[in-house]
Amino acid sequence: MKRGEQLRLDFTGLRAAPSQVVGNVRLVPLVRDEPIEALRLYTVPYSADLTTVRLDDHTAYTAYVPHALVVELPKHGGSHTSLGAQLVRPKDKPESVFRVQVLQRLARREDPSRLRLLPQHLALDAYLSVGFAGPNVPWPEYSREVLSQGLSPRSERSYRGTDIPGLDDALRVFELHPQQVGVLVFVADAFASAFIAPHPADYRRLHRTLLQNMYGELLVQYAVLQPETSALWQRLDAASIDSLDALSQAIDGVRREWSAFAALMASGLMTAEVEAHTVNRLGGFRLMRFLPSFHPDAENHVGEAIVDADGRLAYLETFRLSAAQARRGRLLATLVAADWELDATAQALQTTRPELLARLRNNGLGQLLRSHVR
């Protein structure tokens, strides 16, 4: 993958409302005073058990995809319908109804006013593509398979939102704000993901799709190990409130504190610099997917975003990599930057060659190397 542009996501126009907690799940609503009317979102459900996307003549991306996300310019859009489900007989065996669908591209322009994309999968493909082609120089340390086929196949594991205890209840009982266009999801106060839509009506339609999203193994472990998260409260100084205006000012101050605190909790995404690649354009909007810095001491989020001409977020969906996934990403990204030369890679990582070889093997990348390499 070619190197993209370095940027920070622009959350201008969005503010965080007070969080709501059920069990170990904390949802922080994101509201927008002026919704983006020039872009709309809706989903098209897929009933296939497995989806294969042809990326090119030699590469395919395969995953379970519950739905596609359609991005539409409303001034050109007409009515749309959701595709139906597969009907089967109660006694049918699973192998008789297992369906595989083949799609062209992870993000595809359906017509001049409509773009179809596979949410989260577009971003995960960017992560899986890091170093996927393998070395472009036949270094003697690498295996024949890697030199001829690259890292094919490359796979990572994820979990659905239904696997996180309490997330279903949280999405069902939490109050939606009238101007809410997004949400920050925390599990045991670990930042899990962010989702933003351009318009409150879009978010209300897509709110429950968070259950079908992908989450990392770490968050499932947190959910099991810490079943309760403390609710946060902010007290008002009653002695200083002697009028409705004073009460209104105190409440506004609390809201500003809540918003600042939410930004601090999600700083691993909001303040981080990401490497973004433009995938497609629609009207005055740009669809991008991004990779993190793969810093070992930071949160690492991959995701896709749609931004307007000023760079403001109209759509955002993220996936938090586990520590092991971030380590693999860092090793591969450093290898690519060093043209796969092991000594140069070790120097860039401030380690020794034997230690680098041990890291590759310990992080599931031992298949890159010939067995005798030391």
Short mmCIF file of N, CA, C and O in Angstrom, two decimals, residues 1 53 55 59-64 106 120-134 149-158 214 289-292 294 302-303 319 321 325-326 328-330 332-333 336 340 365 367-368:
data_model
loop_
_atom_site.label_atom_id
_atom_site.label_comp_id
_atom_site.label_asym_id
_atom_site.label_seq_id
_atom_site.Cartn_x
_atom_site.Cartn_y
_atom_site.Cartn_z
N MET A 1 0.84 -1.20 0.00
CA MET A 1 0.00 0.00 0.00
C MET A 1 0.88 1.25 0.00
O MET A 1 1.84 1.33 0.75
N VAL A 53 -14.85 -10.55 -1.53
CA VAL A 53 -14.73 -9.34 -2.34
C VAL A 53 -13.48 -9.43 -3.19
O VAL A 53 -12.37 -9.63 -2.67
N LEU A 55 -10.61 -7.94 -4.89
CA LEU A 55 -9.86 -6.69 -4.85
C LEU A 55 -9.11 -6.46 -6.15
O LEU A 55 -8.99 -5.33 -6.62
N THR A 59 -6.20 -11.12 -5.73
CA THR A 59 -6.41 -10.90 -4.30
C THR A 59 -7.89 -10.83 -3.99
O THR A 59 -8.67 -10.19 -4.72
N ALA A 60 -8.30 -11.48 -2.89
CA ALA A 60 -9.69 -11.44 -2.44
C ALA A 60 -9.73 -11.22 -0.94
O ALA A 60 -8.83 -11.66 -0.20
N TYR A 61 -10.75 -10.52 -0.48
CA TYR A 61 -11.00 -10.29 0.95
C TYR A 61 -12.25 -11.07 1.32
O TYR A 61 -13.29 -10.92 0.68
N THR A 62 -12.15 -11.91 2.35
CA THR A 62 -13.26 -12.79 2.73
C THR A 62 -13.61 -12.57 4.19
O THR A 62 -12.73 -12.56 5.05
N ALA A 63 -14.90 -12.40 4.48
CA ALA A 63 -15.35 -12.17 5.86
C ALA A 63 -16.86 -12.36 5.92
O ALA A 63 -17.54 -12.47 4.89
N TYR A 64 -17.37 -12.38 7.15
CA TYR A 64 -18.81 -12.31 7.35
C TYR A 64 -19.21 -10.84 7.33
O TYR A 64 -18.70 -10.04 8.12
N LEU A 106 -14.57 -3.22 -2.15
CA LEU A 106 -15.08 -2.93 -0.82
C LEU A 106 -15.85 -1.61 -0.80
O LEU A 106 -16.73 -1.41 0.04
N GLN A 120 -16.28 -0.94 8.24
CA GLN A 120 -15.20 -1.57 9.01
C GLN A 120 -14.33 -2.48 8.15
O GLN A 120 -13.12 -2.52 8.33
N HIS A 121 -14.93 -3.21 7.22
CA HIS A 121 -14.14 -4.10 6.38
C HIS A 121 -13.20 -3.30 5.47
O HIS A 121 -12.10 -3.77 5.15
N LEU A 122 -13.63 -2.13 5.05
CA LEU A 122 -12.77 -1.28 4.24
C LEU A 122 -11.51 -0.92 5.01
O LEU A 122 -10.40 -0.92 4.47
N ALA A 123 -11.66 -0.64 6.31
CA ALA A 123 -10.52 -0.29 7.15
C ALA A 123 -9.66 -1.50 7.47
O ALA A 123 -8.43 -1.44 7.45
N LEU A 124 -10.29 -2.63 7.78
CA LEU A 124 -9.53 -3.83 8.13
C LEU A 124 -8.74 -4.34 6.93
O LEU A 124 -7.66 -4.91 7.09
N ASP A 125 -9.27 -4.16 5.73
CA ASP A 125 -8.51 -4.54 4.55
C ASP A 125 -7.23 -3.72 4.45
O ASP A 125 -6.18 -4.23 4.05
N ALA A 126 -7.30 -2.43 4.83
CA ALA A 126 -6.09 -1.60 4.82
C ALA A 126 -5.06 -2.16 5.80
O ALA A 126 -3.86 -2.20 5.50
N TYR A 127 -5.53 -2.60 6.97
CA TYR A 127 -4.61 -3.18 7.95
C TYR A 127 -4.02 -4.49 7.44
O TYR A 127 -2.81 -4.72 7.54
N LEU A 128 -4.86 -5.35 6.87
CA LEU A 128 -4.38 -6.63 6.36
C LEU A 128 -3.45 -6.47 5.16
O LEU A 128 -2.67 -7.36 4.85
N SER A 129 -3.54 -5.33 4.49
CA SER A 129 -2.72 -5.09 3.30
C SER A 129 -1.31 -4.63 3.64
O SER A 129 -0.45 -4.59 2.75
N VAL A 130 -1.06 -4.28 4.90
CA VAL A 130 0.28 -3.82 5.27
C VAL A 130 1.28 -4.96 5.06
O VAL A 130 1.21 -6.00 5.70
N GLY A 131 2.18 -4.79 4.13
CA GLY A 131 3.18 -5.81 3.85
C GLY A 131 2.66 -7.04 3.17
O GLY A 131 3.40 -8.04 3.03
N PHE A 132 1.40 -7.02 2.69
CA PHE A 132 0.78 -8.23 2.17
C PHE A 132 1.52 -8.78 0.94
O PHE A 132 1.61 -10.00 0.75
N ALA A 133 2.05 -7.91 0.11
CA ALA A 133 2.73 -8.37 -1.11
C ALA A 133 4.05 -9.05 -0.83
O ALA A 133 4.60 -9.75 -1.69
N GLY A 134 4.59 -8.88 0.38
CA GLY A 134 5.85 -9.50 0.72
C GLY A 134 7.04 -8.74 0.19
O GLY A 134 6.91 -7.67 -0.42
N GLN A 149 4.52 -15.62 -3.00
CA GLN A 149 3.09 -15.38 -2.79
C GLN A 149 2.79 -14.25 -1.81
O GLN A 149 1.63 -13.93 -1.60
N GLY A 150 3.81 -13.68 -1.17
CA GLY A 150 3.54 -12.67 -0.16
C GLY A 150 2.99 -13.31 1.11
O GLY A 150 3.28 -14.47 1.42
N LEU A 151 2.18 -12.57 1.84
CA LEU A 151 1.62 -13.05 3.10
C LEU A 151 0.27 -13.72 2.91
O LEU A 151 -0.59 -13.70 3.80
N SER A 152 0.03 -14.28 1.76
CA SER A 152 -1.27 -14.90 1.47
C SER A 152 -1.28 -16.34 2.01
O SER A 152 -0.35 -17.11 1.74
N PRO A 153 -2.34 -16.74 2.77
CA PRO A 153 -3.44 -15.88 3.22
C PRO A 153 -3.07 -15.13 4.50
O PRO A 153 -2.25 -15.61 5.28
N ARG A 154 -3.68 -13.98 4.71
CA ARG A 154 -3.51 -13.18 5.92
C ARG A 154 -4.86 -13.07 6.60
O ARG A 154 -5.86 -12.73 5.96
N SER A 155 -4.93 -13.36 7.89
CA SER A 155 -6.22 -13.34 8.59
C SER A 155 -6.07 -12.76 9.98
O SER A 155 -4.99 -12.81 10.58
N GLU A 156 -7.16 -12.21 10.50
CA GLU A 156 -7.25 -11.72 11.87
C GLU A 156 -8.62 -12.07 12.41
O GLU A 156 -9.58 -12.23 11.65
N ARG A 157 -8.73 -12.17 13.73
CA ARG A 157 -9.99 -12.55 14.37
C ARG A 157 -10.66 -11.32 14.97
O ARG A 157 -9.99 -10.44 15.53
N SER A 158 -11.98 -11.28 14.89
CA SER A 158 -12.76 -10.23 15.54
C SER A 158 -14.03 -10.85 16.12
O SER A 158 -14.35 -12.01 15.84
N MET A 214 -17.79 -5.13 14.40
CA MET A 214 -16.69 -5.97 14.87
C MET A 214 -15.95 -5.28 16.01
O MET A 214 -15.75 -4.05 16.00
N ARG A 289 -9.94 5.80 4.24
CA ARG A 289 -9.69 4.82 5.29
C ARG A 289 -8.32 5.13 5.88
O ARG A 289 -7.46 5.70 5.21
N PHE A 290 -8.14 4.79 7.14
CA PHE A 290 -6.91 5.23 7.80
C PHE A 290 -6.32 4.14 8.69
O PHE A 290 -7.00 3.24 9.16
N LEU A 291 -5.01 4.26 8.87
CA LEU A 291 -4.23 3.37 9.72
C LEU A 291 -3.60 4.19 10.84
O LEU A 291 -3.30 5.38 10.67
N PRO A 292 -3.35 3.56 12.00
CA PRO A 292 -2.73 4.30 13.11
C PRO A 292 -1.22 4.32 12.99
O PRO A 292 -0.64 3.81 12.01
N PHE A 294 0.69 2.68 14.98
CA PHE A 294 1.16 1.39 15.51
C PHE A 294 2.15 1.59 16.66
O PHE A 294 3.06 0.78 16.86
N VAL A 302 -8.09 1.55 13.56
CA VAL A 302 -8.25 1.67 12.11
C VAL A 302 -9.69 2.09 11.86
O VAL A 302 -10.57 1.90 12.70
N GLY A 303 -9.95 2.67 10.70
CA GLY A 303 -11.32 3.10 10.45
C GLY A 303 -11.47 3.70 9.06
O GLY A 303 -10.52 3.79 8.29
N PHE A 319 -12.38 0.62 14.38
CA PHE A 319 -12.13 -0.67 15.00
C PHE A 319 -10.82 -0.55 15.77
O PHE A 319 -9.80 -0.15 15.20
N LEU A 321 -7.60 -2.01 17.34
CA LEU A 321 -6.73 -3.17 17.24
C LEU A 321 -6.29 -3.62 18.63
O LEU A 321 -6.11 -2.81 19.55
N GLN A 325 -2.31 -7.27 17.54
CA GLN A 325 -2.52 -6.80 16.17
C GLN A 325 -1.69 -5.55 15.89
O GLN A 325 -1.13 -5.40 14.80
N ALA A 326 -1.59 -4.66 16.88
CA ALA A 326 -0.77 -3.46 16.70
C ALA A 326 0.70 -3.82 16.57
O ALA A 326 1.43 -3.21 15.77
N ARG A 328 1.92 -6.63 15.31
CA ARG A 328 2.12 -7.17 13.96
C ARG A 328 2.13 -6.05 12.92
O ARG A 328 2.93 -6.05 11.98
N GLY A 329 1.21 -5.10 13.08
CA GLY A 329 1.18 -3.97 12.16
C GLY A 329 2.46 -3.17 12.19
O GLY A 329 2.98 -2.75 11.14
N ARG A 330 3.00 -2.95 13.39
CA ARG A 330 4.24 -2.18 13.51
C ARG A 330 5.41 -2.92 12.87
O ARG A 330 6.23 -2.32 12.15
N LEU A 332 5.36 -5.19 10.47
CA LEU A 332 5.23 -5.23 9.01
C LEU A 332 5.46 -3.85 8.39
O LEU A 332 6.11 -3.72 7.36
N ALA A 333 4.90 -2.80 9.02
CA ALA A 333 5.09 -1.44 8.48
C ALA A 333 6.56 -1.05 8.50
O ALA A 333 7.06 -0.40 7.56
N VAL A 336 8.39 -2.93 5.69
CA VAL A 336 8.12 -2.30 4.39
C VAL A 336 8.94 -1.04 4.22
O VAL A 336 9.54 -0.79 3.17
N TRP A 340 12.32 -4.40 3.64
CA TRP A 340 12.40 -5.77 4.11
C TRP A 340 13.83 -6.21 4.46
O TRP A 340 14.10 -7.40 4.61
N LEU A 365 4.43 -14.21 12.89
CA LEU A 365 4.97 -13.90 11.56
C LEU A 365 6.19 -14.76 11.24
O LEU A 365 6.99 -14.42 10.35
N GLN A 367 6.32 -17.45 9.68
CA GLN A 367 6.26 -18.06 8.35
C GLN A 367 6.99 -17.21 7.31
O GLN A 367 7.25 -17.68 6.19
N LEU A 368 7.33 -15.97 7.66
CA LEU A 368 8.10 -15.14 6.74
C LEU A 368 9.50 -15.69 6.53
O LEU A 368 10.10 -15.50 5.46
#
